[in-house]
PDB file of C-alpha atoms in Angstrom:
ATOM      1  CA  UNK G   1     105.533 -78.997 -85.305  1.00 44.00           C
ATOM      2  CA  UNK G   2     104.823 -76.937 -82.336  1.00 41.00           C
ATOM      3  CA  UNK G   3     104.821 -78.180 -78.737  1.00 43.00           C
ATOM      4  CA  UNK G   4     101.102 -77.297 -78.663  1.00 45.00           C
ATOM      5  CA  UNK G   5     100.048 -79.260 -81.705  1.00 51.00           C
ATOM      6  CA  UNK G   6     102.200 -82.412 -80.468  1.00 53.00           C
ATOM      7  CA  UNK G   7     100.685 -82.139 -77.148  1.00 61.00           C
ATOM      8  CA  UNK G   8      97.231 -82.229 -79.024  1.00 89.00           C
ATOM      9  CA  UNK G   9      98.002 -85.005 -81.328  1.00 94.00           C
ATOM     10  CA  UNK G  10      97.672 -88.873 -80.733  1.00 96.00           C
ATOM     11  CA  UNK G  11     100.149 -91.105 -82.032  1.00 97.00           C
ATOM     12  CA  UNK G  12      99.940 -94.802 -81.880  1.00 97.00           C
ATOM     13  CA  UNK G  13     102.249 -97.407 -83.507  1.00 98.00           C
ATOM     14  CA  UNK G  14     101.123-100.879 -83.428  1.00 98.00           C
ATOM     15  CA  UNK G  15     102.570-104.040 -85.226  1.00 98.00           C
ATOM     16  CA  UNK G  16      99.956-106.499 -86.762  1.00 98.00           C
ATOM     17  CA  UNK G  17     100.692-110.184 -87.521  1.00 98.00           C
ATOM     18  CA  UNK G  18      99.548-109.805 -90.919  1.00 98.00           C
ATOM     19  CA  UNK G  19     100.749-108.542 -94.387  1.00 98.00           C
ATOM     20  CA  UNK G  20     100.446-104.930 -95.065  1.00 98.00           C
ATOM     21  CA  UNK G  21      97.945-105.419 -97.893  1.00 98.00           C
ATOM     22  CA  UNK G  22      95.409-107.250 -95.278  1.00 98.00           C
ATOM     23  CA  UNK G  23      95.784-104.422 -92.823  1.00 98.00           C
ATOM     24  CA  UNK G  24      95.194-101.754 -95.402  1.00 98.00           C
ATOM     25  CA  UNK G  25      92.219-103.499 -96.888  1.00 98.00           C
ATOM     26  CA  UNK G  26      90.638-103.560 -93.255  1.00 98.00           C
ATOM     27  CA  UNK G  27      90.265-100.087 -93.270  1.00 98.00           C
ATOM     28  CA  UNK G  28      89.046 -99.597 -96.934  1.00 98.00           C
ATOM     29  CA  UNK G  29      86.673-102.705 -97.299  1.00 98.00           C
ATOM     30  CA  UNK G  30      83.123-102.072 -95.935  1.00 98.00           C
ATOM     31  CA  UNK G  31      82.717-105.477 -94.829  1.00 98.00           C
ATOM     32  CA  UNK G  32      85.897-105.847 -92.847  1.00 98.00           C
ATOM     33  CA  UNK G  33      85.558-102.435 -91.356  1.00 98.00           C
ATOM     34  CA  UNK G  34      82.081-103.390 -90.024  1.00 98.00           C
ATOM     35  CA  UNK G  35      83.635-106.361 -88.339  1.00 97.00           C
ATOM     36  CA  UNK G  36      86.114-104.599 -86.177  1.00 98.00           C
ATOM     37  CA  UNK G  37      85.919-100.757 -85.881  1.00 97.00           C
ATOM     38  CA  UNK G  38      84.782 -99.205 -82.520  1.00 95.00           C
ATOM     39  CA  UNK G  39      85.798-100.321 -79.099  1.00 94.00           C
ATOM     40  CA  UNK G  40      84.622-103.259 -77.172  1.00 94.00           C
ATOM     41  CA  UNK G  41      81.003-102.662 -76.405  1.00 96.00           C
ATOM     42  CA  UNK G  42      80.410-100.732 -79.548  1.00 96.00           C
ATOM     43  CA  UNK G  43      79.662-102.151 -83.057  1.00 96.00           C
ATOM     44  CA  UNK G  44      79.298-100.810 -86.598  1.00 97.00           C
ATOM     45  CA  UNK G  45      76.389-102.108 -88.608  1.00 98.00           C
ATOM     46  CA  UNK G  46      77.438-103.147 -91.982  1.00 98.00           C
ATOM     47  CA  UNK G  47      74.487-100.965 -93.545  1.00 98.00           C
ATOM     48  CA  UNK G  48      75.939 -97.895 -92.206  1.00 97.00           C
ATOM     49  CA  UNK G  49      79.340 -98.168 -93.818  1.00 98.00           C
ATOM     50  CA  UNK G  50      80.266 -96.328 -97.215  1.00 98.00           C
ATOM     51  CA  UNK G  51      83.789 -96.124 -98.322  1.00 98.00           C
ATOM     52  CA  UNK G  52      85.324 -94.621-101.451  1.00 98.00           C
ATOM     53  CA  UNK G  53      89.133 -94.957-100.977  1.00 97.00           C
ATOM     54  CA  UNK G  54      90.394 -92.204-103.088  1.00 98.00           C
ATOM     55  CA  UNK G  55      91.402 -88.337-102.891  1.00 98.00           C
ATOM     56  CA  UNK G  56      88.281 -86.713-102.292  1.00 98.00           C
ATOM     57  CA  UNK G  57      86.562 -89.972-101.577  1.00 98.00           C
ATOM     58  CA  UNK G  58      84.885 -90.595 -98.149  1.00 97.00           C
ATOM     59  CA  UNK G  59      84.566 -92.962 -95.363  1.00 97.00           C
ATOM     60  CA  UNK G  60      81.038 -92.959 -93.412  1.00 96.00           C
ATOM     61  CA  UNK G  61      79.689 -95.262 -90.925  1.00 96.00           C
ATOM     62  CA  UNK G  62      77.926 -95.219 -87.479  1.00 95.00           C
ATOM     63  CA  UNK G  63      79.140 -96.807 -84.172  1.00 94.00           C
ATOM     64  CA  UNK G  64      76.476 -98.073 -82.096  1.00 96.00           C
ATOM     65  CA  UNK G  65      76.585 -98.908 -78.552  1.00 95.00           C
ATOM     66  CA  UNK G  66      75.809-102.503 -77.995  1.00 97.00           C
ATOM     67  CA  UNK G  67      73.997-102.012 -74.472  1.00 97.00           C
ATOM     68  CA  UNK G  68      71.882 -98.795 -75.599  1.00 97.00           C
ATOM     69  CA  UNK G  69      71.430 -98.826 -79.374  1.00 96.00           C
ATOM     70  CA  UNK G  70      70.027 -95.312 -79.054  1.00 95.00           C
ATOM     71  CA  UNK G  71      73.617 -94.158 -78.292  1.00 93.00           C
ATOM     72  CA  UNK G  72      75.386 -93.516 -81.690  1.00 92.00           C
ATOM     73  CA  UNK G  73      78.413 -91.928 -83.157  1.00 89.00           C
ATOM     74  CA  UNK G  74      78.437 -91.332 -86.703  1.00 91.00           C
ATOM     75  CA  UNK G  75      81.755 -90.456 -88.433  1.00 92.00           C
ATOM     76  CA  UNK G  76      81.647 -88.810 -92.093  1.00 94.00           C
ATOM     77  CA  UNK G  77      85.398 -88.330 -93.239  1.00 96.00           C
ATOM     78  CA  UNK G  78      86.965 -87.219 -96.317  1.00 98.00           C
ATOM     79  CA  UNK G  79      90.107 -88.631 -97.936  1.00 98.00           C
ATOM     80  CA  UNK G  80      92.883 -86.130 -98.757  1.00 98.00           C
ATOM     81  CA  UNK G  81      95.581 -88.539 -99.559  1.00 98.00           C
ATOM     82  CA  UNK G  82      95.424 -92.139-100.765  1.00 98.00           C
ATOM     83  CA  UNK G  83      98.244 -94.456-101.649  1.00 98.00           C
ATOM     84  CA  UNK G  84      97.103 -98.187-101.799  1.00 98.00           C
ATOM     85  CA  UNK G  85      98.615-100.276 -99.188  1.00 98.00           C
ATOM     86  CA  UNK G  86     100.656 -97.541 -97.915  1.00 98.00           C
ATOM     87  CA  UNK G  87      99.025 -94.490 -96.593  1.00 98.00           C
ATOM     88  CA  UNK G  88      95.185 -93.047 -95.759  1.00 98.00           C
ATOM     89  CA  UNK G  89      94.872 -89.520 -94.656  1.00 98.00           C
ATOM     90  CA  UNK G  90      91.573 -87.865 -94.105  1.00 98.00           C
ATOM     91  CA  UNK G  91      89.741 -85.364 -91.850  1.00 97.00           C
ATOM     92  CA  UNK G  92      86.085 -84.685 -90.541  1.00 93.00           C
ATOM     93  CA  UNK G  93      84.551 -81.464 -89.583  1.00 89.00           C
ATOM     94  CA  UNK G  94      83.356 -82.335 -86.052  1.00 82.00           C
ATOM     95  CA  UNK G  95      79.811 -81.097 -84.966  1.00 78.00           C
ATOM     96  CA  UNK G  96      78.167 -82.126 -81.750  1.00 72.00           C
ATOM     97  CA  UNK G  97      80.805 -84.036 -80.397  1.00 73.00           C
ATOM     98  CA  UNK G  98      81.788 -83.617 -76.618  1.00 73.00           C
ATOM     99  CA  UNK G  99      85.039 -82.349 -75.985  1.00 73.00           C
ATOM    100  CA  UNK G 100      85.402 -80.692 -79.481  1.00 79.00           C
ATOM    101  CA  UNK G 101      84.240 -77.293 -80.491  1.00 81.00           C
ATOM    102  CA  UNK G 102      81.905 -77.538 -83.549  1.00 83.00           C
ATOM    103  CA  UNK G 103      83.741 -77.150 -86.771  1.00 84.00           C
ATOM    104  CA  UNK G 104      86.826 -78.486 -85.402  1.00 86.00           C
ATOM    105  CA  UNK G 105      88.916 -80.217 -88.155  1.00 92.00           C
ATOM    106  CA  UNK G 106      89.771 -83.734 -86.910  1.00 93.00           C
ATOM    107  CA  UNK G 107      92.399 -85.367 -89.050  1.00 96.00           C
ATOM    108  CA  UNK G 108      93.808 -88.881 -89.145  1.00 97.00           C
ATOM    109  CA  UNK G 109      96.954 -90.183 -90.766  1.00 98.00           C
ATOM    110  CA  UNK G 110      97.535 -93.965 -91.106  1.00 98.00           C
ATOM    111  CA  UNK G 111     100.858 -95.307 -92.281  1.00 98.00           C
ATOM    112  CA  UNK G 112     101.142 -98.835 -93.315  1.00 98.00           C
ATOM    113  CA  UNK G 113     104.761-100.151 -93.052  1.00 98.00           C
ATOM    114  CA  UNK G 114     106.050-103.708 -94.016  1.00 98.00           C
ATOM    115  CA  UNK G 115     107.777-105.412 -91.179  1.00 98.00           C
ATOM    116  CA  UNK G 116     109.854-108.617 -91.368  1.00 98.00           C
ATOM    117  CA  UNK G 117     107.946-111.829 -91.127  1.00 97.00           C
ATOM    118  CA  UNK G 118     105.038-110.710 -93.108  1.00 97.00           C
ATOM    119  CA  UNK G 119     103.878-108.041 -90.464  1.00 98.00           C
ATOM    120  CA  UNK G 120     102.637-104.730 -90.676  1.00 98.00           C
ATOM    121  CA  UNK G 121     103.649-101.793 -88.511  1.00 98.00           C
ATOM    122  CA  UNK G 122     100.643 -99.090 -88.490  1.00 98.00           C
ATOM    123  CA  UNK G 123     101.381 -95.613 -87.346  1.00 98.00           C
ATOM    124  CA  UNK G 124      98.151 -93.636 -86.559  1.00 98.00           C
ATOM    125  CA  UNK G 125      98.315 -89.860 -85.963  1.00 98.00           C
ATOM    126  CA  UNK G 126      95.190 -88.233 -85.000  1.00 96.00           C
ATOM    127  CA  UNK G 127      94.081 -84.799 -83.690  1.00 94.00           C
ATOM    128  CA  UNK G 128      93.887 -81.941 -82.403  1.00 92.00           C
ATOM    129  CA  UNK G 129      92.381 -83.311 -79.061  1.00 89.00           C
ATOM    130  CA  UNK G 130      91.778 -81.922 -75.767  1.00 86.00           C
ATOM    131  CA  UNK G 131      94.310 -84.085 -73.500  1.00 84.00           C
ATOM    132  CA  UNK G 132      91.147 -85.586 -71.906  1.00 80.00           C
ATOM    133  CA  UNK G 133      89.556 -86.674 -75.121  1.00 87.00           C
ATOM    134  CA  UNK G 134      92.992 -87.837 -76.376  1.00 91.00           C
ATOM    135  CA  UNK G 135      93.122 -90.409 -73.528  1.00 90.00           C
ATOM    136  CA  UNK G 136      89.824 -91.837 -74.432  1.00 90.00           C
ATOM    137  CA  UNK G 137      90.698 -91.783 -78.184  1.00 92.00           C
ATOM    138  CA  UNK G 138      93.906 -93.651 -77.346  1.00 95.00           C
ATOM    139  CA  UNK G 139      91.830 -96.309 -75.232  1.00 94.00           C
ATOM    140  CA  UNK G 140      89.367 -96.632 -78.150  1.00 94.00           C
ATOM    141  CA  UNK G 141      91.927 -97.286 -80.887  1.00 97.00           C
ATOM    142  CA  UNK G 142      93.559 -99.860 -78.647  1.00 96.00           C
ATOM    143  CA  UNK G 143      90.367-101.677 -78.105  1.00 96.00           C
ATOM    144  CA  UNK G 144      89.464-101.556 -81.723  1.00 97.00           C
ATOM    145  CA  UNK G 145      92.815-102.967 -82.503  1.00 98.00           C
ATOM    146  CA  UNK G 146      92.416-105.922 -80.456  1.00 96.00           C
ATOM    147  CA  UNK G 147      89.303-106.745 -82.520  1.00 97.00           C
ATOM    148  CA  UNK G 148      91.298-106.127 -85.522  1.00 98.00           C
ATOM    149  CA  UNK G 149      93.982-108.523 -84.478  1.00 97.00           C
ATOM    150  CA  UNK G 150      91.134-111.215 -84.059  1.00 96.00           C
ATOM    151  CA  UNK G 151      89.796-110.401 -87.593  1.00 97.00           C
ATOM    152  CA  UNK G 152      93.386-110.676 -89.003  1.00 97.00           C
ATOM    153  CA  UNK G 153      94.175-113.991 -87.361  1.00 95.00           C
ATOM    154  CA  UNK G 154      91.219-115.677 -89.364  1.00 90.00           C
TER     155      UNK G 154
END
């Protein structure tokens, strides 16, 4: 990987206090994704979520700002690799998003690793990002993962 590519990629490692199958399902089950995805202050209405977790399948949803529902952020990704309970890789062609030239292919790779004590280590890689946008994405994922922690604790 080139230095430029590494600088543009966001990498987050997080350990969740839940088995790998449950963490994986939180990303692939529409009912669960709607309960946790999006940073604090944003929600994902269940009726906007459509997930087909297979190679060539898709993940579509719309984040809605809680304070101003006219502010939305739709996502329409395609899965390029899927290994149940282990790996999700996908991409989205970005259009009309501040900080991204139209047509940018934003990729995300989610690795689900078993950890002792029934825990799961998630490794997320996403990019490419402009450095300022990468910082916002990292903050957004961290906030979303706090919501995911609460869902997994139920």
